[in-house]
Structures are given as structure tokens and as C-alpha cells.
Tab-separated table of C-alpha atoms and ligand atoms in Angstrom:
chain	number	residue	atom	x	y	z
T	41	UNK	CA	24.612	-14.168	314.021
T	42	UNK	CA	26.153	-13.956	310.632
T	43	UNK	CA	22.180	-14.412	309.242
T	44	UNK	CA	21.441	-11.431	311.254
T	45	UNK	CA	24.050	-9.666	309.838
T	46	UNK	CA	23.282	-10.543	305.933
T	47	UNK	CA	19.566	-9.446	306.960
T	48	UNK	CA	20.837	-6.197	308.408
T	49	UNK	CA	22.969	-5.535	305.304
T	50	UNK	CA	20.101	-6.664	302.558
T	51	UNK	CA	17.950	-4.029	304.469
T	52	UNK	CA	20.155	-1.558	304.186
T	53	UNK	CA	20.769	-1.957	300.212
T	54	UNK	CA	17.195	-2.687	299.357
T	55	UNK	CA	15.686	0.356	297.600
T	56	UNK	CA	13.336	2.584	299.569
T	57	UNK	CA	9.878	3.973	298.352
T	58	UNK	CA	9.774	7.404	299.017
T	59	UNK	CA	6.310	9.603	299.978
T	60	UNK	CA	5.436	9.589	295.663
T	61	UNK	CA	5.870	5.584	295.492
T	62	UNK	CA	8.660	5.960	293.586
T	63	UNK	CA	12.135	3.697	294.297
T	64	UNK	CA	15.094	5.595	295.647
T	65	UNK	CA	18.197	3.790	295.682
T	66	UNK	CA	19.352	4.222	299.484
T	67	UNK	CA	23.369	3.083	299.138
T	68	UNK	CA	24.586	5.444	295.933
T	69	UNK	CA	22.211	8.836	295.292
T	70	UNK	CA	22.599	12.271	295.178
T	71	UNK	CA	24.326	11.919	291.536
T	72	UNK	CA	25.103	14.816	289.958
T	73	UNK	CA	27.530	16.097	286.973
T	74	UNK	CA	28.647	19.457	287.678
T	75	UNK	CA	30.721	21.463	285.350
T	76	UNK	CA	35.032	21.749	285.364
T	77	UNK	CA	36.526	24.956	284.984
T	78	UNK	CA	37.153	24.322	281.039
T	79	UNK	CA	33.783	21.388	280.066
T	80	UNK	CA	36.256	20.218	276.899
T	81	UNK	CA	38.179	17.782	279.262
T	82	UNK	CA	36.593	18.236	282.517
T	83	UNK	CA	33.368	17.436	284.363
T	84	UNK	CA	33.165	16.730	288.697
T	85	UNK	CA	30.784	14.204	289.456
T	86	UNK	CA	29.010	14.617	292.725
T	87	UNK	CA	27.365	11.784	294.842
T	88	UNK	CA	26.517	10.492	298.300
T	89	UNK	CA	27.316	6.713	299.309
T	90	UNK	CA	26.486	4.185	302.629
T	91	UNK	CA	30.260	2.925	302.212
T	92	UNK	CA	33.261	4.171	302.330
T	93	UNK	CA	35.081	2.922	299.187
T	94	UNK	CA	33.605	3.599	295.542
T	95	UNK	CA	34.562	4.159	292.476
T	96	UNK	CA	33.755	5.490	289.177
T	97	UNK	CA	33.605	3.495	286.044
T	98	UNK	CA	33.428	6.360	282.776
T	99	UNK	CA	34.201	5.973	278.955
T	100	UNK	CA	32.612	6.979	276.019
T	101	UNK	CA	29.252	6.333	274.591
T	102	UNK	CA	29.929	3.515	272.260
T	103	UNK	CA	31.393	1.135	274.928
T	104	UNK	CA	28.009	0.234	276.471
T	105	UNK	CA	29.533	-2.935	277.579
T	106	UNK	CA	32.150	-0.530	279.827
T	107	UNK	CA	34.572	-3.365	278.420
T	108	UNK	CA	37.267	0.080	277.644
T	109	UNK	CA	35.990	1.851	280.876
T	110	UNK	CA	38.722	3.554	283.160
T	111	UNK	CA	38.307	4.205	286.910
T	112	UNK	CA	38.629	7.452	288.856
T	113	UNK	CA	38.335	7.421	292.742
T	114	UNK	CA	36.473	9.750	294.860
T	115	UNK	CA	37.848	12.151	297.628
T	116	UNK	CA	35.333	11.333	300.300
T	117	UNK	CA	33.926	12.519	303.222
T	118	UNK	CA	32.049	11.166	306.328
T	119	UNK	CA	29.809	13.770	306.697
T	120	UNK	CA	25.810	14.341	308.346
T	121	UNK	CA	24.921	17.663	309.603
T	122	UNK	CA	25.598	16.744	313.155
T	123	UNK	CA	27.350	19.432	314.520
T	124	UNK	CA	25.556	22.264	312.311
T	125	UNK	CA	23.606	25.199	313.978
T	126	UNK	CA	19.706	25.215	313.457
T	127	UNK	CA	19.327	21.919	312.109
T	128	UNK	CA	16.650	19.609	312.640
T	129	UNK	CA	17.924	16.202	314.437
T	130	UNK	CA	14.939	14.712	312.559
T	131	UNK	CA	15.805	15.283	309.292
T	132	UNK	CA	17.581	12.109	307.426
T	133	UNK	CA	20.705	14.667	306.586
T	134	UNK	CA	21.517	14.529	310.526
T	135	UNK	CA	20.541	10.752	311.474
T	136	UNK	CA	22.311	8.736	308.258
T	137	UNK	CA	26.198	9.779	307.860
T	138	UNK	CA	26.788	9.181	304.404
T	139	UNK	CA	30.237	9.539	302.717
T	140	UNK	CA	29.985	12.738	300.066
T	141	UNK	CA	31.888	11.474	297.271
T	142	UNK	CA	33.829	13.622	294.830
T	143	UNK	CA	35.410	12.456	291.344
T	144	UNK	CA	36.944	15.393	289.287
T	145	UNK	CA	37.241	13.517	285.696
T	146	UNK	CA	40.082	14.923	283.636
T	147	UNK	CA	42.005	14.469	280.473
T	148	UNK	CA	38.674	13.957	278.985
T	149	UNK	CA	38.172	14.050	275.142
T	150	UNK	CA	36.359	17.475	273.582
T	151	UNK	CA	33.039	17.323	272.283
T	152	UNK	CA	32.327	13.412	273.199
T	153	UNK	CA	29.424	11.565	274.628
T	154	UNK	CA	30.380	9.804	278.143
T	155	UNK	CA	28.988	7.525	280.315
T	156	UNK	CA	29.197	6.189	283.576
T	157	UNK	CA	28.477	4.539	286.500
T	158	UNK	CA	29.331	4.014	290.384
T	159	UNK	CA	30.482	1.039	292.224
T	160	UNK	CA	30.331	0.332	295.528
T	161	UNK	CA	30.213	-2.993	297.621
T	162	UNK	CA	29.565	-4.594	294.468
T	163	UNK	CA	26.578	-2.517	294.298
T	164	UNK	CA	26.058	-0.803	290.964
T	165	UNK	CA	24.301	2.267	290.221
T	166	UNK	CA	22.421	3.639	287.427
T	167	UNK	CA	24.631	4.582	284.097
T	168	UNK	CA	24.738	8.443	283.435
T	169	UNK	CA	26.016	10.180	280.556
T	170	UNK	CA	27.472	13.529	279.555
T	171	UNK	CA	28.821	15.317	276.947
T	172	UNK	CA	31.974	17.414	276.549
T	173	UNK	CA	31.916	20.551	274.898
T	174	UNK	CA	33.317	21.128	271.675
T	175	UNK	CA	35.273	24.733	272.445
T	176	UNK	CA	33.391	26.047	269.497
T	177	UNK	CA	30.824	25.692	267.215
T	178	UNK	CA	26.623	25.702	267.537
T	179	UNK	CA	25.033	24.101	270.410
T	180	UNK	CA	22.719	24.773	272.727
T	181	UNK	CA	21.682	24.354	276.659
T	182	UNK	CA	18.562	24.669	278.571
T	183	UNK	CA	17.575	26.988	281.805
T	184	UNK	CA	15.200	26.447	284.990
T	185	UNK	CA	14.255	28.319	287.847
T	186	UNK	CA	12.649	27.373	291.430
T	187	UNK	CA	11.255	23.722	290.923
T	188	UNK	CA	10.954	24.362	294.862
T	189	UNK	CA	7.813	22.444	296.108
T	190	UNK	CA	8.456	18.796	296.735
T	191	UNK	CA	6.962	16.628	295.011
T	192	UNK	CA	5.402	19.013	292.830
T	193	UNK	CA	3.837	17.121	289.726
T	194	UNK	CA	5.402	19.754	287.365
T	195	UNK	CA	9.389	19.844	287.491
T	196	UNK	CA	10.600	16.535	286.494
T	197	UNK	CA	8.238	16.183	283.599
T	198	UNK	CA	9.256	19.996	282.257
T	199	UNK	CA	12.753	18.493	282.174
T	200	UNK	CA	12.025	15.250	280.528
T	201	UNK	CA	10.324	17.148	277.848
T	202	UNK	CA	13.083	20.015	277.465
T	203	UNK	CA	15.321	17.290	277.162
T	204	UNK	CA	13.705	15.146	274.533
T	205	UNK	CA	12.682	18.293	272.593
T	206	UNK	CA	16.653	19.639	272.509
T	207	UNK	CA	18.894	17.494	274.280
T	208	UNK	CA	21.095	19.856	275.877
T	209	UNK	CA	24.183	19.171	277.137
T	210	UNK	CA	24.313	21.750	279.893
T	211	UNK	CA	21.278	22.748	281.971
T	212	UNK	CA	21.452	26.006	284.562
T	213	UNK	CA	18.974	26.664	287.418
T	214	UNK	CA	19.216	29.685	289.317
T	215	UNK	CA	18.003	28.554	292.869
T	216	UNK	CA	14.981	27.271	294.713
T	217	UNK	CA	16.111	23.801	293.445
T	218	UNK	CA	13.764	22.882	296.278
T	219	UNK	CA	11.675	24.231	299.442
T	220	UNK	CA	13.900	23.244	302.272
T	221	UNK	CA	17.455	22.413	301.870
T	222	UNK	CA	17.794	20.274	305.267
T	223	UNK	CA	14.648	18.384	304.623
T	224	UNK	CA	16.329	15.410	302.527
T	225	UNK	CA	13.576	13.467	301.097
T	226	UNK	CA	12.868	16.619	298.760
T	227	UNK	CA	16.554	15.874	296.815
T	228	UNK	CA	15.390	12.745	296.903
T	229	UNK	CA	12.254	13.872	294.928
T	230	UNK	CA	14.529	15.850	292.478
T	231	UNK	CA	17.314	13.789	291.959
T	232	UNK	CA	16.921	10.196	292.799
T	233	UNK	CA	13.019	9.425	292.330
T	234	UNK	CA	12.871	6.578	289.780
T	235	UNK	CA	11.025	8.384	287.372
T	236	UNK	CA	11.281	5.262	284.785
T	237	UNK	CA	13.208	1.320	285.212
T	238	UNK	CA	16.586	3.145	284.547
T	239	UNK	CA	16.085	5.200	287.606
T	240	UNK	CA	16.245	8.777	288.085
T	241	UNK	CA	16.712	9.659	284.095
T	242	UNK	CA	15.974	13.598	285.094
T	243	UNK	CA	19.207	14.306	285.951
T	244	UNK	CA	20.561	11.551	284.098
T	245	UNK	CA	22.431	13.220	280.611
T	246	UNK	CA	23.475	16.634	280.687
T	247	UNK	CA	26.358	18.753	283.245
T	248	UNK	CA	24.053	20.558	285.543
T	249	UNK	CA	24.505	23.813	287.399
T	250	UNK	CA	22.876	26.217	290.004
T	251	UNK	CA	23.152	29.133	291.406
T	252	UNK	CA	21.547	28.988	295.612
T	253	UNK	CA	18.475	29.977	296.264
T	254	UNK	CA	16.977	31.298	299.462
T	255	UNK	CA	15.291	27.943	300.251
T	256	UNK	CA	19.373	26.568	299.781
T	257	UNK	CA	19.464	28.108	302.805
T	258	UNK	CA	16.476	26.725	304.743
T	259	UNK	CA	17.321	23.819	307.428
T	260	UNK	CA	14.614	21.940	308.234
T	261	UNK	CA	11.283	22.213	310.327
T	262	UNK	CA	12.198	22.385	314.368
T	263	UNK	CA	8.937	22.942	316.196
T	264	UNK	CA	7.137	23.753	313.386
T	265	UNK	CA	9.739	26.368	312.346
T	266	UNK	CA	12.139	26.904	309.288
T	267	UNK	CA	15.157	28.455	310.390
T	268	UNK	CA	17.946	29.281	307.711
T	269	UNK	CA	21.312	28.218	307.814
T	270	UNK	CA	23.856	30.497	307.454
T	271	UNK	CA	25.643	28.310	304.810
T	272	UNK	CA	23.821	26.486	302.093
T	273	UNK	CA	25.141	23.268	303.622
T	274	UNK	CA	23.300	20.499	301.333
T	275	UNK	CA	23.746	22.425	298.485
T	276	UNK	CA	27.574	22.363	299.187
T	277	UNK	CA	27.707	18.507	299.724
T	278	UNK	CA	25.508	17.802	296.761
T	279	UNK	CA	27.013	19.853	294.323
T	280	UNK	CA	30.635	20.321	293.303
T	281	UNK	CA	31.213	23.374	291.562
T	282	UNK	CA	34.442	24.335	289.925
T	283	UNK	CA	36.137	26.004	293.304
T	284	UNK	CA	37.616	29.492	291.667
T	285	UNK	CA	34.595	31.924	293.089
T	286	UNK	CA	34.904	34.631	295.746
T	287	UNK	CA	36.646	32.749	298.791
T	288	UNK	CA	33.976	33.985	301.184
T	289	UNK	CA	31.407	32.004	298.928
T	290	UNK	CA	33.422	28.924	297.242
T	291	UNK	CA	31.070	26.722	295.475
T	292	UNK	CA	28.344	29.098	294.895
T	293	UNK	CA	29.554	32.196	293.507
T	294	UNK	CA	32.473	30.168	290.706
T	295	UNK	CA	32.551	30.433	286.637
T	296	UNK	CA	33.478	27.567	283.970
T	297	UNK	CA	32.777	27.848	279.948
T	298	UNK	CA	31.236	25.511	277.950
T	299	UNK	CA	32.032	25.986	274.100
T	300	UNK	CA	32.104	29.876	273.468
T	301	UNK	CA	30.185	31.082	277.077
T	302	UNK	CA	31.501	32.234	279.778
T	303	UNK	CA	28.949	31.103	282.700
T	304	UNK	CA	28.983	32.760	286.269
T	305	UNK	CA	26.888	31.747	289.411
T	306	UNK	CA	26.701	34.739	291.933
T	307	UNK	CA	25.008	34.138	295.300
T	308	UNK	CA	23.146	36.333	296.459
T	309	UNK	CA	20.054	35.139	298.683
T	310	UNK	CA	21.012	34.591	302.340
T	311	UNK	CA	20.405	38.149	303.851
T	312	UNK	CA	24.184	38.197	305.243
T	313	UNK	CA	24.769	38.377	301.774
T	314	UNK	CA	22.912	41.001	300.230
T	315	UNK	CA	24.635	43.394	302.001
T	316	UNK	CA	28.288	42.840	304.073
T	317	UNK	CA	31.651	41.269	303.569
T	318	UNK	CA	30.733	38.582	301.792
T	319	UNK	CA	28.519	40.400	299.237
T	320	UNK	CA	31.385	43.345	299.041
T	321	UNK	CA	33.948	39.805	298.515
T	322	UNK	CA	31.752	39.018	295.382
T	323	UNK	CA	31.741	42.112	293.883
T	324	UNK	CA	35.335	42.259	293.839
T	325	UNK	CA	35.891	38.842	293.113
T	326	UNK	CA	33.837	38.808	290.015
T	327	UNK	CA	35.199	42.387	288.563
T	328	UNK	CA	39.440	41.043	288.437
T	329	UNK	CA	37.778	37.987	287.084
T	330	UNK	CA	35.949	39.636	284.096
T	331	UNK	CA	39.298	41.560	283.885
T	332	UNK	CA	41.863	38.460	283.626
T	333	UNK	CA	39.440	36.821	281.603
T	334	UNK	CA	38.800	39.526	279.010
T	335	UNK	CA	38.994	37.909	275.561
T	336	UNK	CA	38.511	34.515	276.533
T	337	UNK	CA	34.706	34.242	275.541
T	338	UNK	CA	32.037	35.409	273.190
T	339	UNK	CA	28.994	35.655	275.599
T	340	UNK	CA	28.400	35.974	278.746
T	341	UNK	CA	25.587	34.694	280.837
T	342	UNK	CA	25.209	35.007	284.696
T	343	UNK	CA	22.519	33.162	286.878
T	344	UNK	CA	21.794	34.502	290.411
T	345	UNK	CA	18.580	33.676	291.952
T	346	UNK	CA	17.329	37.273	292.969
T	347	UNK	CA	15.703	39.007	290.233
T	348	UNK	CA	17.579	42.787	289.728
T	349	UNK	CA	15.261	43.556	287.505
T	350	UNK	CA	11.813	42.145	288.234
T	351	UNK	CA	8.421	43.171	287.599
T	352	UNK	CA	6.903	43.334	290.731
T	353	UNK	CA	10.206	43.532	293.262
T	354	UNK	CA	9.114	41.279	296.612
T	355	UNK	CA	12.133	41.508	298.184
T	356	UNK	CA	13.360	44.828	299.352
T	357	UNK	CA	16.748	43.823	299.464
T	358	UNK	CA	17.034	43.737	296.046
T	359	UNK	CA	15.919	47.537	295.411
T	360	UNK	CA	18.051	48.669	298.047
T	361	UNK	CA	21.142	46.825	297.731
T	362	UNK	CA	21.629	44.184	294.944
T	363	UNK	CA	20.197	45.899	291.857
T	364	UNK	CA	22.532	49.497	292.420
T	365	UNK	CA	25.394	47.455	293.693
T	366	UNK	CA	25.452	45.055	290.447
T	367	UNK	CA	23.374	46.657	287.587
T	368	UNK	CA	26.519	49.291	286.661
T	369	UNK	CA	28.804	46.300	287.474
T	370	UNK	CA	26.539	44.067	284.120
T	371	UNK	CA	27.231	47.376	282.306
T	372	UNK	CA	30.594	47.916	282.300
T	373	UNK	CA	30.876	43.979	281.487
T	374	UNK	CA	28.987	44.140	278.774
T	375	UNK	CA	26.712	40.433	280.082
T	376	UNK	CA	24.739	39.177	277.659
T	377	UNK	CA	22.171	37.751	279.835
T	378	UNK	CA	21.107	37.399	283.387
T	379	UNK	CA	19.239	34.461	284.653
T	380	UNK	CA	17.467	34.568	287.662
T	381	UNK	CA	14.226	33.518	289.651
T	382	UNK	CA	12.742	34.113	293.385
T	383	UNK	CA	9.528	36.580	292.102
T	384	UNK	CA	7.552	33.738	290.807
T	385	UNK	CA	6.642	36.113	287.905
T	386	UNK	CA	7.905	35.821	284.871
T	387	UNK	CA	9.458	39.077	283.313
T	388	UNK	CA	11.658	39.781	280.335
T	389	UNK	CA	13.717	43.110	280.577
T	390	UNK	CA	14.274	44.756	277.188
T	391	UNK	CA	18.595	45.204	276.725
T	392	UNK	CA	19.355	47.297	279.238
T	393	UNK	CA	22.175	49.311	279.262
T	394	UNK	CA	22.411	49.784	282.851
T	395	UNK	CA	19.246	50.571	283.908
T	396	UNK	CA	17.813	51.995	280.673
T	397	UNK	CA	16.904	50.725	277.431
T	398	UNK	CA	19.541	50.515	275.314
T	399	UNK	CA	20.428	52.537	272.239
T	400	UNK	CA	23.419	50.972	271.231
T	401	UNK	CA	23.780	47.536	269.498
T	402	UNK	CA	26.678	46.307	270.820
T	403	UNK	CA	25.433	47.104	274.343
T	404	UNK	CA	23.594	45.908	276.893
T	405	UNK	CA	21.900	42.668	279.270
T	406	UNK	CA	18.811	40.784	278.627
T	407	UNK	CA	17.732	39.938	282.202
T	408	UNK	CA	14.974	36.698	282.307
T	409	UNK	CA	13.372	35.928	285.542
T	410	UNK	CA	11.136	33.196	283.986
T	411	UNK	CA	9.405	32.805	287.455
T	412	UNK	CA	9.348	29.180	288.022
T	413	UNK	CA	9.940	25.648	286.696
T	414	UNK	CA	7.206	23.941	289.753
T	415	UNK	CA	4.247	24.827	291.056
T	416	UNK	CA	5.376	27.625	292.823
T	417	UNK	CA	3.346	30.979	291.316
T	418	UNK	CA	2.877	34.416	292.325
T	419	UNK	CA	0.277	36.885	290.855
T	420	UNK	CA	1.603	40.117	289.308
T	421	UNK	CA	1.117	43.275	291.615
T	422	UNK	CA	-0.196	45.349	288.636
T	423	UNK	CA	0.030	48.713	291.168
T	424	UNK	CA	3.771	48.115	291.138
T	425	UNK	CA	4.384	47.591	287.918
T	426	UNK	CA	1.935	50.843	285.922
T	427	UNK	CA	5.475	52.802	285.187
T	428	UNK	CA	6.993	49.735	284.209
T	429	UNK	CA	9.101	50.842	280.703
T	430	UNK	CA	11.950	48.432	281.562
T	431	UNK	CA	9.632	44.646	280.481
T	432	UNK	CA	9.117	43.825	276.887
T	433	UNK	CA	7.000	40.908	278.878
T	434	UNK	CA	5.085	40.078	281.884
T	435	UNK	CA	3.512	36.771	282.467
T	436	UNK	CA	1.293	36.046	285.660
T	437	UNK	CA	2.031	32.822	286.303
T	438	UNK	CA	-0.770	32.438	289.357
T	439	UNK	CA	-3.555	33.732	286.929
T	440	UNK	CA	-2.367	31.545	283.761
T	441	UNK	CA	-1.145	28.633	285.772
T	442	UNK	CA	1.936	28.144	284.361
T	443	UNK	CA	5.487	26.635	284.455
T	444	UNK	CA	8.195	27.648	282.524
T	445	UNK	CA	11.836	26.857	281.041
T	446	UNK	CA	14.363	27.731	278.396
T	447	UNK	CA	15.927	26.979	275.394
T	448	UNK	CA	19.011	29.026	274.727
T	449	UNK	CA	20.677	28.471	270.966
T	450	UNK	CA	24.160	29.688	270.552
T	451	UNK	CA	26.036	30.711	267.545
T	452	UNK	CA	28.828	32.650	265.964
T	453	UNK	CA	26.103	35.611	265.547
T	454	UNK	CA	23.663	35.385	267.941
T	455	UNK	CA	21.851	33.298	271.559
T	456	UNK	CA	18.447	32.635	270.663
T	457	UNK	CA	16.384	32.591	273.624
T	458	UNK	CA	12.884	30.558	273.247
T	459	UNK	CA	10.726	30.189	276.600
T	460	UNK	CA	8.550	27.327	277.002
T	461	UNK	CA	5.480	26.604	279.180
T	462	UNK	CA	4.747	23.366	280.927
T	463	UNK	CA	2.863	22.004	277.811
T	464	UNK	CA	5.742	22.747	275.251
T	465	UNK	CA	4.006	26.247	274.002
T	466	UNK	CA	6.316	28.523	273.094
T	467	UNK	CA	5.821	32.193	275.349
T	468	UNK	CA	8.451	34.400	274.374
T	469	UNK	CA	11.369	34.281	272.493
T	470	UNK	CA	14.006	37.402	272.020
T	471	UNK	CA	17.366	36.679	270.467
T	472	UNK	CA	20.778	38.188	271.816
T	473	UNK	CA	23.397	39.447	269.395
T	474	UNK	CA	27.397	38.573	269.304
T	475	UNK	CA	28.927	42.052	270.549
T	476	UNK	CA	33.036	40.866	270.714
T	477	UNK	CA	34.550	38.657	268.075
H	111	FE2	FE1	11.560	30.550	294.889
């Protein structure tokens, strides 16, 4: 009996090989380092485990060994998506409960290199690392949009190279992080495959955040079928966002700062949302933010996933009810620059002071929808785009084949933005200057 039972067990905490061939470790995954409100002393990390007690092991850089480590325990949750309406009883998200682990690391040191690592059932997982930010100073982080498909051969090498080329600290997507948000094995694909001996090292060494995209809201395939949920539901019990957003959409829509930017995730891609309560709840929720925390920040940069200002608009939504409702909103603000994806175009608006170009140089937003960070392209409708005045540039990404992501460099003066394609050409760069002090 007890043989069967060691068997049993060394099943379940042998590694499995996913649909790529690559390991993915099956008792601690999911891991992710989200941002605190304030990133000097604070990061959340995020992770999924078979058993119910864990821990995390952190300290700094230096102690490889973890000989000075300290240990932070999780609030954790049984959870599947049992229960949830729409979702596929296939899908490994409903058949394997997992506990959701949470570990909000505090007290941290500014501007310091961490690393850590899980324990559980004296299972160990991979080490991770972060760094906290400095509260001033130059730095720099790196953006994505839509790595979407699966599997695609694209995403994790873009980040590998964005982060050996600049080794950010922070990275931002603004939705599509995948295809379909109840089909499990694609988080799998994006944050656990074992892309070298060290695992999953991707996802491995900077705070990450996200904005939902549409496909956040996908369940899986019943029949053949994609419904959407009406929450993002993985996307809440992967990620851990800093929990000060609009109440009606806590963990999507929230802020934190990292050195001198003020950083703002909106959601805005479930059709309930575009329009409604919980839209109206946003807009509300983000205007008495920006007003209690005037003078707090130098720049500010928003991500949503819905392009206001895209070349070729696919979604009607956005004409008729997201780009009036928030453009004046980015105005009277002042935002630097808005992030954003879901066209699978890439378009670069000129600084727009509301919805014209602006004459003024202490006003206006730069809004990038680089298009996508996969294999996800659309062509560029030219028919919709002949009176376009609003684009300093275009990029078909169908046509051209391309993949793209960002570099953003921060200083005193200025952001410099630099776009990259898939093979580490630079596309377009525009720089953003300081308008407070
Ligand atoms: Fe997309």
C-alpha cells in the first residue's frame, strides 16, 4: 500500500512535457512578480501549488547560497473553476484544484537586486529575481502587447532578447497575454515552459504587469465554442495586482509607481465594460485618483488593451464609446503615454492633445499600439486609414511579418521610446518630454 502511495506521489511531482516538449514543473508554476503599490519596498509574488503549505524563501542577490534568506508565507486558496459559468469541464483549470498562493513581500530595501524561491513538500522551485526601484534616478523598462497564440515560436524569444539587450526591471503588457484564458496549457506555454535547465527564465527577472485583454476573458472550447467569461477569472488567480483600482474591476483596472512613473492598468475589453456601470466605475475611479495623486509623479503612462487611437479601428466599440469617453479624460491629465494593443497593427499617434495634434509643448499623449509581440498580425485597411493626420507611423505587420516590443528610457528630461522588431531592428523611436517638475 504505502509503495502505491510513494508511486502515486512521485507521479504527481515528476515534471510534465507539455505539447512543445518542453518540462513544466506540475507542483509549483504559475510564478509571477507583480508590482506593490510603491516597487521601493514592495513586490506580490503570485503562484499556483499541488499542496497546501509553501513558503517563500527571498534575500538579496549576493546571498546565492540563501544562507541570510527570510521567509514570507502565502495567503492561499483552494481554488479550480468548478463552480464558474461557461467553463469547459475539460480544461485542466476545472479538473486539478490547485492552491493560488499569494506572498505580498514588504519592508524591502530600495533599488536592490532580490531573489527567490518557493518551497513546498520539500520540493523546490526555480530561483527568481527582481529588482526594487530606486524612487529616482535613470532606468528603464520594457513593453509587449498580445503574445496571444500558444505556442507561437515568437514571444518568448522577443523577451529573452529584450531582456539581454536592456535588462529591465519592470515589463508591461497590455492584454492578449494569450488566446484563451480557460485553456491552461497556454500559461503553461508563457510562463512555465522550460525554455533553458533553469526553467522558465522568461518570466524569470523583472516585476511584470498587464492590463486584460479580450482573450482574458475567453473560457475555454465547449463544443467547439469559445464563450467569454464575464470575469477574467485566470487572469485574477495568476496575477496579483496592487488592489487600489475601481472596486467594480479590482485587480485589473489598479496603479503602482516604479521610480518617477506613475503606471495605470484600465480594463476595458469585456463588452459589459465598454459601456455600463463598471466602465462609468472606472472613469470615476481613475479621475479622484489622478486628483489625490497630483504631484506625486513625473510621467505618466497608462496601458489598456483597446487601441483609442488606432489606425484602422476593428472594434466599433472603441469609436463609439471608449475613445470619446477617455480621450478628454488623457487630456485634462496631461498622460504621457498610452499603451495598448488588440488591432494587430502597429500605429504611433503623433502628441495628441485630445484628439488633435498638439501645439503646445508641455501638452499632450503619445498613444503606441505596437500591434503584437506573437504571431498574431493583421493587414492595414488602407480605405480606413486615407484621412489619417493623427499617425506619425503605420506598420502592417501581416505584409512585413513582424513582431514587435519596446524599450522605454526614463530620465529627469525626457522617456525615450525605441520599438523593436522580432530580429532586434530598431522601427521607430519618438521621445516624450518631462512636462511637471
Ligand atoms: Fe489580440
Amino acid at each position: 500500500m504505502l509503495k502505491i502511495i510513494s508511486l502515486t506521489l512521485s507521479l504527481i511531482l515528476l515534471p510534465i512535457v507539455n505539447l512543445t516538449g518542453q518540462q513544466v514543473n506540475t507542483f509549483i508554476y504559475h510564478i509571477v512578480t507583480t508590482p506593490a503599490e510603491d516597487t521601493r519596498c514592495g513586490v506580490t509574488i503570485n503562484y499556483h501549488c499541488a499542496f497546501p503549505k509553501s513558503c517563500v524563501e527571498y534575500t538579496t542577490a549576493k546571498d546565492t547560497e540563501f544562507k541570510e534568506a527570510k521567509t514570507a508565507n502565502p495567503q492561499a486558496e483552494l481554488w479550480s473553476t468548478k463552480g464558474i459559468e461557461k467553463t469547459s469541464t475539460t480544461s485542466t483549470f476545472y479538473t486539478k484544484e490547485r492552491y493560488v498562493c499569494r506572498v505580498s513581500l514588504t519592508s524591502l530595501k530600495p533599488n536592490t537586486q532580490y531573489i527567490y524561491r518557493i518551497i513546498a513538500n520539500a520540493q523546490v522551485s526555480e530561483v527568481k529575481s527582481f529588482k526594487t526601484s530606486a524612487g529616482k534616478g535613470k532606468w528603464n523598462f520594457v513593453a509587449f502587447t498580445d503574445f496571444q497564440h500558444y505556442n507561437n515560436e515568437i514571444t518568448l524569444p522577443l523577451i529573452e532578447k529584450m531582456k539581454e539587450k536592456f535588462n529591465p526591471p519592470l515589463a508591461i503588457c497590455s492584454g492578449d497575454m494569450i488566446d484563451v484564458a480557460g485553456f491552461e496549457e497556454s500559461w503553461n506555454w508563457l510562463l512555465d515552459s522550460r525554455i533553458s535547465d533553469s526553467g522558465n527564465t522568461a518570466f524569470a527577472s523583472f516585476i511584470f504587469a498587464a492590463s486584460p485583454g479580450d482573450h482574458e476573458f475567453w473560457a475555454d472550447a465547449i463544443n467547439g465554442k469559445y464563450p467569454q467569461y464575464t470575469e477574467p477569472h485566470t487572469y485574477n488567480h495568476i496575477f496579483r495586482f496592487p488592489q487600489n483600482g475601481a472596486k467594480s474591476s479590482l485587480n485589473s483596472s489598479y496603479y503602482f509607481y516604479y521610480n518617477n512613473v506613475l503606471f495605470i492598468s484600465l480594463d476595458m475589453n469585456n463588452s459589459n465594460i465598454s459601456k455600463g456601470e463598471r466602465f462609468n466605475d472606472q472613469v470615476e475611479w481613475f479621475q479622484k485618483t489622478m486628483d489625490r495623486l497630483k504631484g506625486t509623479y513625473k510621467y505618466i503612462v497608462v496601458y489598456e488593451h483597446k487601441s483609442i487611437f488606432g489606425s484602422s479601428i476593428i472594434d466599433s466599440a472603441v469609436g463609439k464609446y471608449i475613445r470619446p469617453q477617455w480621450y478628454p479624460i488623457f487630456q485634462k491629465y496631461n498622460v504621457d503615454l498610452v499603451l495598448s494593443g488588440h488591432d494587430h497593427i502597429y500605429s504611433r499617434t503623433y502628441r495628441l492633445d485630445g484628439n488633435q495634434i498638439s501645439k503646445k509643448t508641455k501638452k499632450g499623449t503619445y498613444y503606441l499600439d505596437m500591434g503584437s509581440s506573437g504571431d498574431k498580425r493583421r493587414a492595414l485597411d488602407r480605405s480606413l486609414t486615407e484621412d489619417d493626420t493623427l499617425h506619425e507611423k503605420v506598420i502592417d505587420l501581416k505584409g512585413e511579418k513582424l513582431s514587435f516590443a519596446a524599450n522605454i528610457e526614463v530620465t529627469k528630461r525626457e522617456m525615450k521610446v525605441s520599438v523593436y522588431n522580432q530580429y532586434m531592428q530598431l522601427v521607430d523611436t519618438f521621445t516624450i518630454k518631462a512636462k511637471r517638475k
